[in-house]
XYZ file of C-alpha atoms in Angstrom:
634
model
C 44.877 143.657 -24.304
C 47.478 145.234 -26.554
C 49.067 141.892 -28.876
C 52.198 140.854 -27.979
C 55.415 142.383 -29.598
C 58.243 139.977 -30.792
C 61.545 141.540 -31.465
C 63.207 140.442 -33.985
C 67.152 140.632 -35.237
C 67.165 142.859 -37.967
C 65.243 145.505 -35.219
C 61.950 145.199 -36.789
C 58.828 144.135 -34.785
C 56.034 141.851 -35.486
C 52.626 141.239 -34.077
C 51.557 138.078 -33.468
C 52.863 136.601 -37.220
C 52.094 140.007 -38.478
C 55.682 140.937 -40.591
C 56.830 144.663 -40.997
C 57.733 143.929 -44.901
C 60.611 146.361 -45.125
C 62.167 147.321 -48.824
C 64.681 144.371 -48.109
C 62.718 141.539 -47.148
C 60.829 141.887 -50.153
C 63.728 142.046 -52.457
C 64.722 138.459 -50.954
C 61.509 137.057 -51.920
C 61.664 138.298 -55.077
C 65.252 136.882 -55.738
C 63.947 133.740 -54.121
C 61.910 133.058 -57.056
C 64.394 134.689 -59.552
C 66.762 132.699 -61.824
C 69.145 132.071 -59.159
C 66.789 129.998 -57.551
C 67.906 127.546 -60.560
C 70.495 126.098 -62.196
C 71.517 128.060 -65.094
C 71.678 126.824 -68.546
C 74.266 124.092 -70.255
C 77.274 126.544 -71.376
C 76.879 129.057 -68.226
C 77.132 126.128 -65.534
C 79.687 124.339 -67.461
C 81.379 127.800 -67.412
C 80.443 128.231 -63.947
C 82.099 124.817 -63.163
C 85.529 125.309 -64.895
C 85.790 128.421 -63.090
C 85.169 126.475 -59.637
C 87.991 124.070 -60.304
C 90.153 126.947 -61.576
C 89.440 129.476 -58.405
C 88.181 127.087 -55.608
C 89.465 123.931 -56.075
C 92.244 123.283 -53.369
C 92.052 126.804 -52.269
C 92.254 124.730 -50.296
C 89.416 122.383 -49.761
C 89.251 119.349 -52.941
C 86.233 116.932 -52.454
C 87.293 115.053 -55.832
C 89.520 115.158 -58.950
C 88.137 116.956 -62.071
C 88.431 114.479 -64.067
C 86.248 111.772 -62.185
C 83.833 115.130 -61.236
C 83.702 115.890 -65.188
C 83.217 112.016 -65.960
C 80.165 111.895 -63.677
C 78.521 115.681 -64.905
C 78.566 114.123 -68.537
C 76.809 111.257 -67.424
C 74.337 113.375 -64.747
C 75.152 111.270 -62.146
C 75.529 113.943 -60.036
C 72.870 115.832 -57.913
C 71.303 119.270 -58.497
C 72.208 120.560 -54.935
C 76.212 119.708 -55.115
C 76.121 122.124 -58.664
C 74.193 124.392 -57.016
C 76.573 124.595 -53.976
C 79.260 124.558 -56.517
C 78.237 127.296 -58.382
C 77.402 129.470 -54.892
C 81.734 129.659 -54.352
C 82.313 130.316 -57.760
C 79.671 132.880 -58.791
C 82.004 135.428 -56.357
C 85.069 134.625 -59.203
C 83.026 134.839 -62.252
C 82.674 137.602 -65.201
C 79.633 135.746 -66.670
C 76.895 138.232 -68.281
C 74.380 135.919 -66.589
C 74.684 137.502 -63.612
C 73.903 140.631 -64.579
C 76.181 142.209 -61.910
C 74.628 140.521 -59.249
C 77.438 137.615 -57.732
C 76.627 138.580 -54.524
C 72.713 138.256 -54.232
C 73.669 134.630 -56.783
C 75.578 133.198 -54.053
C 72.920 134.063 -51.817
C 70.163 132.507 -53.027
C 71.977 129.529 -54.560
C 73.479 128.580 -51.251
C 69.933 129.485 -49.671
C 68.048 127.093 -52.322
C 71.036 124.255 -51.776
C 70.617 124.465 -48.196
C 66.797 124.341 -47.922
C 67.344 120.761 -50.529
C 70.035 119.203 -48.400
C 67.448 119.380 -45.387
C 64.945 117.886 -46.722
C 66.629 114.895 -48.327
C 68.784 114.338 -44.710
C 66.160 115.090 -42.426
C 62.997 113.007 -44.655
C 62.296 109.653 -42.630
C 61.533 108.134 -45.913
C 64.103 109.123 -47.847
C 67.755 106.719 -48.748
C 70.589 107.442 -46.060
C 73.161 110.517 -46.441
C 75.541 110.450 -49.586
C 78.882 111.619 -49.816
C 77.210 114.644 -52.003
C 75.546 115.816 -48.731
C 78.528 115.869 -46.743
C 80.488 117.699 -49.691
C 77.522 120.159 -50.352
C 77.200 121.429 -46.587
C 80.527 121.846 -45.698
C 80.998 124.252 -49.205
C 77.624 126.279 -47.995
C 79.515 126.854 -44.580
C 82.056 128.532 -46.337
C 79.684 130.408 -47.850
C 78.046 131.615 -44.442
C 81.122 132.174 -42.960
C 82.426 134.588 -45.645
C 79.199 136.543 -46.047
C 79.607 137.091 -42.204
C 76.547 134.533 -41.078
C 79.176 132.470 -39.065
C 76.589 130.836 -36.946
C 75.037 129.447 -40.159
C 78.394 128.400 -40.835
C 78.702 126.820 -37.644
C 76.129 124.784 -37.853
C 76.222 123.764 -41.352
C 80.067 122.809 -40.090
C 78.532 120.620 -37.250
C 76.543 118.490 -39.790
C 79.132 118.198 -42.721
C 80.870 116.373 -39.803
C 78.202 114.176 -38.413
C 77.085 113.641 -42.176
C 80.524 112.131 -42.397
C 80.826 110.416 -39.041
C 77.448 108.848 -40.826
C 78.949 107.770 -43.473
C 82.328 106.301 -41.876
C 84.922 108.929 -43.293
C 87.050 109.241 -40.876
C 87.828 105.644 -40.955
C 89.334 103.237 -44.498
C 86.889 102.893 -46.899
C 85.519 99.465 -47.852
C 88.134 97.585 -50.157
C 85.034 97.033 -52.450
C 85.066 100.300 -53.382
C 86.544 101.452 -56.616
C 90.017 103.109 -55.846
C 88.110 105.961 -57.463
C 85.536 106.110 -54.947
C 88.122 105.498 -52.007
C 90.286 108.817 -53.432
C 87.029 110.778 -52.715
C 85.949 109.814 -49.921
C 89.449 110.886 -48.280
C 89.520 113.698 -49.810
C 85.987 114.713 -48.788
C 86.593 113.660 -45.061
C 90.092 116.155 -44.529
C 88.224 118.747 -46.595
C 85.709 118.842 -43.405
C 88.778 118.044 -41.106
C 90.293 120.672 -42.665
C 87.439 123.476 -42.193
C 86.679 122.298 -39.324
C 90.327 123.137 -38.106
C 90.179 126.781 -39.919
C 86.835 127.576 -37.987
C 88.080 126.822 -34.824
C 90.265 129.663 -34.484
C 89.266 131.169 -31.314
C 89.296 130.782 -27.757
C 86.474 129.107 -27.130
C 85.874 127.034 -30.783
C 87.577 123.788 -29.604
C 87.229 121.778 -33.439
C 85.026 119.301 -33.202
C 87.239 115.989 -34.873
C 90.008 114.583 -32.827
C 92.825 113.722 -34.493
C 93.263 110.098 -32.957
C 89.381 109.689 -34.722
C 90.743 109.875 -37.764
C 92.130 105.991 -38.762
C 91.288 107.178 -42.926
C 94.671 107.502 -44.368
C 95.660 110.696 -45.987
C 95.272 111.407 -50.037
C 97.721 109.864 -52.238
C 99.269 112.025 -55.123
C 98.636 108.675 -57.157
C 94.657 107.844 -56.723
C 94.888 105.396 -59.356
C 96.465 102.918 -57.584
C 96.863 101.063 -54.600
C 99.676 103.072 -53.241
C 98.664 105.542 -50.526
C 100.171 107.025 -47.811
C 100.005 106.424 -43.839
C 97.748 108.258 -41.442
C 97.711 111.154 -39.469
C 99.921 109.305 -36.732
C 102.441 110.297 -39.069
C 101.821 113.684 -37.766
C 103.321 112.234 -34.728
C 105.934 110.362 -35.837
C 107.347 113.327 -38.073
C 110.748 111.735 -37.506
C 109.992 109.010 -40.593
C 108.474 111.298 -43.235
C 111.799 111.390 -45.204
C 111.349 107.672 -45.724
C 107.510 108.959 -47.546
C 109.461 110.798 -50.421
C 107.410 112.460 -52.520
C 103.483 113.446 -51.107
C 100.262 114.632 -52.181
C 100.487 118.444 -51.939
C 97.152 118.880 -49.798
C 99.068 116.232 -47.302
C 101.031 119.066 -46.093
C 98.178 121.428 -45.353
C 96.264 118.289 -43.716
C 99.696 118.063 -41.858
C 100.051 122.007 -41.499
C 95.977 121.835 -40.203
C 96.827 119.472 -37.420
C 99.543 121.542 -35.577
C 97.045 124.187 -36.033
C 94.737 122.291 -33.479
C 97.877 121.583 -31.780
C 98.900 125.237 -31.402
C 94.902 126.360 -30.767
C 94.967 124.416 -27.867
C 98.305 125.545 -26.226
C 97.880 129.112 -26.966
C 94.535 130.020 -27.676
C 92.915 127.958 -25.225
C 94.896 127.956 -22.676
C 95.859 124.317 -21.983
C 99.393 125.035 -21.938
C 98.907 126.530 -18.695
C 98.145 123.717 -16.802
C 100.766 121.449 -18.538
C 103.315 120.619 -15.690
C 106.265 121.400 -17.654
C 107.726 125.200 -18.687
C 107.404 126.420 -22.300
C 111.570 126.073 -22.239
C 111.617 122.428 -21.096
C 112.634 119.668 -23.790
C 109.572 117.919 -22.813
C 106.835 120.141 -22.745
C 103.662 120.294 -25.501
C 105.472 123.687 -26.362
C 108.400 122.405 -27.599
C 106.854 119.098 -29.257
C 104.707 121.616 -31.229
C 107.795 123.890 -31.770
C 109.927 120.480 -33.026
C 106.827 118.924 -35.131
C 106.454 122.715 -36.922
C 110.665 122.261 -37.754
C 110.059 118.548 -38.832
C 107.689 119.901 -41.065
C 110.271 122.573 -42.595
C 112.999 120.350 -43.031
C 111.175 118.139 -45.030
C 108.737 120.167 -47.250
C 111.447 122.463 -47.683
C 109.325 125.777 -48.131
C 112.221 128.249 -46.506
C 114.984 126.414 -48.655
C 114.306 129.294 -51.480
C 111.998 132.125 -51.450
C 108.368 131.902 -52.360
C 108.115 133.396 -55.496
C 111.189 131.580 -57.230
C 109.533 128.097 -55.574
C 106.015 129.300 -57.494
C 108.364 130.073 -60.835
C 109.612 127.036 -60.681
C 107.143 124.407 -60.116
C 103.759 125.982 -60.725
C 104.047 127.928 -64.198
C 101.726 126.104 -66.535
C 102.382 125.348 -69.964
C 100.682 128.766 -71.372
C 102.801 130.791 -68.695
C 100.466 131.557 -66.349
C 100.318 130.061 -62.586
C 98.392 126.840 -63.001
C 96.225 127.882 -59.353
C 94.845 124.454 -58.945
C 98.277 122.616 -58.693
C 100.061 125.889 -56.417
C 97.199 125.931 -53.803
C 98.164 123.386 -51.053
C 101.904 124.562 -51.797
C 100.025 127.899 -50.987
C 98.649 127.285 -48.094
C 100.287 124.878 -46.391
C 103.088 127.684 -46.592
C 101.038 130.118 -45.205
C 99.876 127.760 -42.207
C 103.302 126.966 -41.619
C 104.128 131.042 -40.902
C 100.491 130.857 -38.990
C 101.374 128.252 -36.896
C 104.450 129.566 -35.232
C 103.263 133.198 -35.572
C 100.460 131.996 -32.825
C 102.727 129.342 -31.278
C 105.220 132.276 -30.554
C 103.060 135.447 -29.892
C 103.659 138.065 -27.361
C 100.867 138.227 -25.717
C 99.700 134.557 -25.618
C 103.611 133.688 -24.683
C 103.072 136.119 -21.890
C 99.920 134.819 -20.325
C 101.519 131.157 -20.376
C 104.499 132.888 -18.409
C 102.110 134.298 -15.547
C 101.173 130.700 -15.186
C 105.022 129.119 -14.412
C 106.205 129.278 -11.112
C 109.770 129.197 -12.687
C 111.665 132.243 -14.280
C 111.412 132.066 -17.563
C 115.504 132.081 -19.105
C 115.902 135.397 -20.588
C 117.916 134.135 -23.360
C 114.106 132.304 -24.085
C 112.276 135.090 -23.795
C 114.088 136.477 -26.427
C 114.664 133.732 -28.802
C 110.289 133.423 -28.732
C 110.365 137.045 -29.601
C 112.263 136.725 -32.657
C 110.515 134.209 -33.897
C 107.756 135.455 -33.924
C 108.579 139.070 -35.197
C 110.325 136.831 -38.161
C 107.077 134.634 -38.831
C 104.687 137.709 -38.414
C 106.888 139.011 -41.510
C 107.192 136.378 -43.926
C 103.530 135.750 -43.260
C 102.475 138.954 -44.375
C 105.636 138.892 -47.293
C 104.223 135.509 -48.699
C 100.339 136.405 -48.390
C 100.964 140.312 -49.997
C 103.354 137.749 -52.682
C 100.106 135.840 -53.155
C 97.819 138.893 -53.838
C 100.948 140.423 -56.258
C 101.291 137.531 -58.269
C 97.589 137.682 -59.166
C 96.873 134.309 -57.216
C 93.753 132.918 -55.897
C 92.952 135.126 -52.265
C 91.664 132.102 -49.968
C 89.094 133.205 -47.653
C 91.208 132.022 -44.909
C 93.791 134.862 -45.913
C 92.318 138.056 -44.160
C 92.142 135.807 -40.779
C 96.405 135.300 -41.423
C 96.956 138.682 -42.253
C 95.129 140.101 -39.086
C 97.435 137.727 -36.668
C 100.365 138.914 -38.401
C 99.121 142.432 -38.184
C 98.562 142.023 -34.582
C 102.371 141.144 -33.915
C 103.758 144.053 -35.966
C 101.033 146.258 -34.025
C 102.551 145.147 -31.216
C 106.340 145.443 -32.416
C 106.023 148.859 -33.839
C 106.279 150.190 -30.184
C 109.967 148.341 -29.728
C 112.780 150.718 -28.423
C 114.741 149.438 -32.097
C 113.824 152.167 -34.646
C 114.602 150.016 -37.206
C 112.647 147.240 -35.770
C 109.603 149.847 -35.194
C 109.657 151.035 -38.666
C 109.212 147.817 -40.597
C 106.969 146.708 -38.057
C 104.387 149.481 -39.081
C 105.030 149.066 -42.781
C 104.285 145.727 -42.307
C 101.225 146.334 -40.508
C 100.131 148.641 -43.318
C 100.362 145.908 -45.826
C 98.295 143.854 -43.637
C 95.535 146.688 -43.932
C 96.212 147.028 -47.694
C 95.869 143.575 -48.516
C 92.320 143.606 -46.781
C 91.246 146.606 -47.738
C 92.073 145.420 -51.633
C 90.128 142.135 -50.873
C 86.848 143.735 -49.611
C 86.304 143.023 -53.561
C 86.022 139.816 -53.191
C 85.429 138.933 -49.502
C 82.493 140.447 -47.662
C 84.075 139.259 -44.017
C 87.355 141.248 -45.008
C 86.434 144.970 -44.593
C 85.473 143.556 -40.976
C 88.553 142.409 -40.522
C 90.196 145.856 -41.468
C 88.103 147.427 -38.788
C 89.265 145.176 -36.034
C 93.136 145.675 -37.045
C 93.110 149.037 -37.845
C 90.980 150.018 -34.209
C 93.917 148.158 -32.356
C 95.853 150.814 -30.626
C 97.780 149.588 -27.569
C 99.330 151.479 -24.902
C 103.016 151.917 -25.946
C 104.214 151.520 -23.423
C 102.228 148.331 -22.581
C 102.850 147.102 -25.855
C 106.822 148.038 -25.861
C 107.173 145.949 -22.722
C 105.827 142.991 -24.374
C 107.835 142.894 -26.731
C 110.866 143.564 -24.533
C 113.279 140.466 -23.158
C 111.774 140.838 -19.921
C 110.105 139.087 -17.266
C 107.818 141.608 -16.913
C 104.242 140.250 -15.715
C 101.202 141.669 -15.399
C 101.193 143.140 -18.655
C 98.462 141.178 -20.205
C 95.975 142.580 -18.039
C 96.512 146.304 -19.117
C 92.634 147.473 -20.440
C 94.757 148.372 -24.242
C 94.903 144.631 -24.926
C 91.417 143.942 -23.455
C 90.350 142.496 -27.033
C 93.215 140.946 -27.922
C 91.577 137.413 -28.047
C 88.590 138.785 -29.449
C 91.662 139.706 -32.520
C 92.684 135.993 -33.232
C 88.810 134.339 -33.225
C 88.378 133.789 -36.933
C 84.376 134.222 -36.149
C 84.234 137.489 -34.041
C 86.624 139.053 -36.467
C 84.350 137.826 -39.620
C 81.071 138.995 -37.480
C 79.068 141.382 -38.753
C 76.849 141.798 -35.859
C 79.676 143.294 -33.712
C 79.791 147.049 -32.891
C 83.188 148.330 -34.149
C 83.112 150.932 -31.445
C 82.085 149.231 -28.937
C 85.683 146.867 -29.080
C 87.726 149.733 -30.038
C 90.754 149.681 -28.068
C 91.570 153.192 -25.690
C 92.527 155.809 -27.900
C 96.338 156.865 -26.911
C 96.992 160.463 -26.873
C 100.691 160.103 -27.892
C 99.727 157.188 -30.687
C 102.661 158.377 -33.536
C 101.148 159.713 -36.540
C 102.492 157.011 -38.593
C 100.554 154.415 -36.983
C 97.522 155.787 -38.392
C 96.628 153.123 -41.342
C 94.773 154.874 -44.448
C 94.594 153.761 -47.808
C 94.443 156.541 -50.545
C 93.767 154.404 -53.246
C 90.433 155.020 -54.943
C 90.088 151.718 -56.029
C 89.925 150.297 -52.656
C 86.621 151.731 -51.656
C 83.594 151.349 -54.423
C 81.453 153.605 -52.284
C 83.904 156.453 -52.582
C 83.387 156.404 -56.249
C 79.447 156.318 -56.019
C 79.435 152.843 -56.891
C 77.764 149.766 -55.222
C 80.093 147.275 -54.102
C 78.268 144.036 -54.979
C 81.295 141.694 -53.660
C 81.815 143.212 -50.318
C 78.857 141.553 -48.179
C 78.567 144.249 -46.017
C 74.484 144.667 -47.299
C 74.204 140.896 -45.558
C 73.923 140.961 -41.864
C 73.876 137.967 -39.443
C 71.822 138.149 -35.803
C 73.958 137.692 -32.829
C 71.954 134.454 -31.721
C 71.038 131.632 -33.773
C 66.920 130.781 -33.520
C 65.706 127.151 -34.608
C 63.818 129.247 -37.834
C 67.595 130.250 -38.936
C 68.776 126.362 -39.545
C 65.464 125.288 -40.917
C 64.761 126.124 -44.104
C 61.872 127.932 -46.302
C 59.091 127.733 -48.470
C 59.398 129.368 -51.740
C 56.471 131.392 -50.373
C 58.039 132.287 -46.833
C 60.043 135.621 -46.478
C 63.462 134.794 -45.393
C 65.504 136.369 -43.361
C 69.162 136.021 -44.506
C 71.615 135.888 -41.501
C 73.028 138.445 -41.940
C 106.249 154.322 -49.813
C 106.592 153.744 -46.257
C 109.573 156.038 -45.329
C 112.932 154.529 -46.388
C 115.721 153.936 -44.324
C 119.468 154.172 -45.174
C 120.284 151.273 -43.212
C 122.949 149.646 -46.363
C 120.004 148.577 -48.830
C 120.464 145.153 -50.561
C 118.041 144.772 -53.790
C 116.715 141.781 -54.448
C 115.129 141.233 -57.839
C 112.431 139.739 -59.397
C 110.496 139.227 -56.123
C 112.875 137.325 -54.200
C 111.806 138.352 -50.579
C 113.551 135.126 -48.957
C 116.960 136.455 -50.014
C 119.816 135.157 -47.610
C 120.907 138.479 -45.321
C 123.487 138.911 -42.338
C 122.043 139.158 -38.933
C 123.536 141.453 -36.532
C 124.400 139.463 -33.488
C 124.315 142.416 -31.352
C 120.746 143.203 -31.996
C 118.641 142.863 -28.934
C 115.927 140.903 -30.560
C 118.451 138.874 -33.129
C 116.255 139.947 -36.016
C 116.618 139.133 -39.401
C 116.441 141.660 -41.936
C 113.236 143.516 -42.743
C 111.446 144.258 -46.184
C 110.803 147.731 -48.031
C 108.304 146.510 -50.323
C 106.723 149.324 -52.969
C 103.273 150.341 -51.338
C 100.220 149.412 -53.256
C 99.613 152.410 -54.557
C 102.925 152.112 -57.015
C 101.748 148.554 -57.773
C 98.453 149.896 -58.888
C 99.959 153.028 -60.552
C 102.343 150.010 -62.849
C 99.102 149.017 -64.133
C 99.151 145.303 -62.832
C 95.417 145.784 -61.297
C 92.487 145.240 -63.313
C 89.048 144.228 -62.745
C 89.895 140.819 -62.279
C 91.400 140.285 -59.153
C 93.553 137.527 -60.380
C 95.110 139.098 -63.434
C 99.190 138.686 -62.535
C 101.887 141.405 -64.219
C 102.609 140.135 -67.483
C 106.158 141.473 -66.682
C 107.027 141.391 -63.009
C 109.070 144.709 -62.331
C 108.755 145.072 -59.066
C 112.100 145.933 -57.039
C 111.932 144.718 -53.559
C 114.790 146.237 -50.803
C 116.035 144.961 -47.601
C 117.316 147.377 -44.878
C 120.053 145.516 -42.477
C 118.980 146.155 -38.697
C 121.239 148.165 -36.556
């Protein structure tokens, strides 16, 4: 009888326990025994360390101050597997000539040897009850799945950092017992893994796990050395008194900003809105509490009161005169999330499926208010993340996932019967593919990304009408926007696993020439110049289904398996200096859509060709002179 054959993911076969050892798989065993299998010595980690807190720290999850973390390391109260985790994120940021190139395979095997500790210590019957290290440790290894493309690693390692916590209490007030050192970081932890947990449900069917009414722990105070703290999340709710909170912690508002993203997942993405008994364009409806709560939100942080970059000049310029990263990042990205959040809450083609679903007409005069919006949110999102990349500040992982929803509406807008309105919406859309395509150095899930947003070709007709104020229905049934929800699931679109072709949208004969999205900048592509890209994941692939052998980990002696210038217009140019995209305009009241005006920002080939890039991603011009111009809509 012939033995049985096994299929495996990677394609290979075995028989009966009998491994094909390919090139690869013996690499990874190799590397599972190499250095990185280790901590590395004294000045390295400590190296290693002060580059986490100056690249990952509240970008934008924060688990505990630096100085109580520092206080601790001197002491070694802390455990091997939370500096290993920590040095798995930061290894992707650091120039160290202890890694001998090699950041990518690092981060591998550090979160690999971190992983396979953490199980044994929670899953030992004999061992102490989890620690707050375990819950911070497996919700930063997530992150590292998720970016290296093994999302249902992630996934999982997501599901336990929130029953570790739910173990532990988190969501609810520490004990009063507790030093109010220990309280600060136990909050912190718990909306770190709120917080995640939020990001990785961005999907249709990735419902986040924590409910908001679990969460009694109050929210981080800017002041954890005292007794003063400030309320809940029922705040969230009650949006109405946060003028009487005055000042708040900074990662407050992306807590906040989080929230109405769970808010806005459900009503859009999945689909409850459409069995809500009231319209979209009723006072009472979850549409417009969302809407309100997102304006709440605006009034009081005050992030559109003056534009990004002169808010970042002002308050986040450390004493040397460089951007202190650390201190910007929930400024960062709670602005981002805030652009996000009503760029979903306000998209075309999830606005038009909730229409389909109301038995009333929808008031024109709506229909074209929600299109405006979010044409004007899909562009300052993609201004304020491409401001983010310019200014040579930290690129979040969560980024690419932003830039591909705000792609996605300027996709979609470039087919609108305004010329004007066309034309910035595929220059904006090509700065969405720039920025990813320029982050593929650091992110291995953002060349996927790229893929997915540059393969989205819609019928243009299809996608003209819905952008239109119509009440045209049907439309979101038309086989060009088949994939259109597979385009806002943070997993699919970080996937590895997927077949590009076989989600590309219909090609479209009469597709304009300008849609097509190509960089010609050398230094986007490493593989064009012969070189390996070490950063870009792409050699780590994930299998489509998750077997019981993934989540439990290795032997040192076991063969793993890792899971794998646009054109210019002479529309009466206004020049704003010094990168002030947020500059007050005129909008033409006659303009179908009631846009505001639109940015010609220099492409990234003239930012490149100013020598302001340099092998460190995060190197800012040392003297901005970048010109930005606004064209006026006809």
């Amino acid at each position: 009888m012939a033995p049985i054959q096994h299929p495996t993911p990677c394609g290979m076969s075995t028989t009966l326990g009998i491994v094909d050892l390919n090139e690869d798989l013996l690499t990874l065993k190799q590397t599972s025994r190499s250095k990185f299998s280790q901590l590395p010595h004294e000045p390295v980690l400590q190296s290693l360390l002060d580059t986490f807190f100056r690249y990952c720290q509240n970008q934008p999850y924060v688990y505990f101050r630096q100085a109580s973390f520092y206080r601790r390391f001197e002491k070694k109260e802390l455990p091997e597997y939370l500096l290993m985790a920590m040095v798995a994120l930061a290894a992707r940021f650091s120039h160290e000539a202890f890694f001998e190139s090699q950041q990518l395979e690092a981060t591998t095997v550090y979160g690999r040897t971190t992983w396979n500790q953490i199980f044994d210590k929670a899953f030992d019957d004999d061992h102490d009850l989890v620690d707050i290290h375990m819950v911070q440790a497996t919700n930063m290894l997530a992150v590292v799945d998720f970016t290296a493309g093994r999302h249902h690693l992630g996934w999982v390692k997501i599901g336990l950092a929130v029953r570790f916590a739910q173990s532990l209490q988190l969501s609810s007030e520490p004990r009063e017992t507790l030093s109010l050192e220990e309280q600060d970081e136990r909050r912190l932890t718990f909306w770190s893994v709120y917080l995640l947990d939020r990001l990785a449900s961005c999907g249709v069917y990735r419902p986040p796990t924590i409910v908001d009414s679990d969460c009694s722990t109050l929210l981080p105070s800017d002041s954890p050395d005292t007794s003063d703290t400030v309320p809940s999340l029922r705040l969230l709710e009650e949006m109405d008194l946060i003028h009487e909170m005055g000042s708040m912690d900074p990662f407050v508002h992306t807590i906040l900003m989080a929230s109405a993203l769970g808010r806005v997942e459900r009503q859009t993405l999945q689909q409850q809105g459409s069995n809500e008994r009231y319209p979209p364009w009723d006072s009472r409806s979850d549409f417009a509490a969302i809407y309100s709560l997102l304006l709440s939100f605006e009034g009081h942080s005050k992030i559109t009161d003056v534009s990004f970059s002169d808010a970042i000049n002002a308050h986040y310029i450390g004493t040397d005169g460089l951007i202190d990263h650390q201190k910007a990042g929930h400024f960062v990205f709670s602005t981002m999330l805030y652009h996000m959040n009503q760029c979903i809450l306000h998209h075309p083609y999830l606005f038009r499926k909730r229409l389909e679903s109301c038995k009333a007409q929808a008031p024109l005069s709506f229909v074209r208010e929600v299109l405006r919006r979010s044409f004007e949110h899909a562009e300052r999102l993609i201004v304020t993340v491409r401001t983010i990349q310019e200014l040579g500040m930290t690129i979040s992982s969560f980024y690419g996932y932003a830039m591909v929803v705000g792609g996605v509406v300027c996709r979609l807008f470039s087919h609108h019967d305004d010329n004007a309105t066309s034309s910035a919406a595929k220059q904006l859309c090509q700065y969405a593919m720039e920025f990813l395509e320029h982050g593929r150095r650091l992110w291995g899930h953002y060349p996927k990304m790229a893929i997915a947003l540059e393969n989205f070709s819609p019928d243009p007709v299809v996608a003209g009408a819905l952008v239109a104020a119509t009440r045209s229905t049907g439309l979101c049934s038309d086989p060009s926007l088949q994939s259109m929800e597979n385009l806002l699931d943070y997993g699919w679109l970080s996937d590895p696993a997927r077949d590009p072709a076989r989600f590309k949208f219909p090609a479209v004969n009469d597709r304009a020439p300008t849609d097509q999205v190509h960089s010609p900048n050398p230094f986007l592509s490493c593989e064009d110049n012969g070189m390996p890209n070490i950063l870009d994941g792409e050699g780590v692939s994930g299998p489509p289904k998750l077997s019981s052998s993934d989540v439990r980990p290795t032997t040192e002696d076991q063969i793993v398996q890792i899971a794998g210038e646009g054109p210019s217009y002479d529309y009466g140019c206004i020049v704003l200096k010094d990168s002030d995209f947020d500059g007050v305009v005129q909008i033409q009241q006659d303009l179908e859509l009631d846009l505001t005006t639109h940015l010609e920002l220099d492409p990234w080939e003239s930012f490149l060709a100013d020598g302001r890039d340099s092998s460190n991603p995060f190197n800012a011009a040392k003297t901005p002179a970048l010109r930005w111009t606004a064209h006026q809509l006809h």
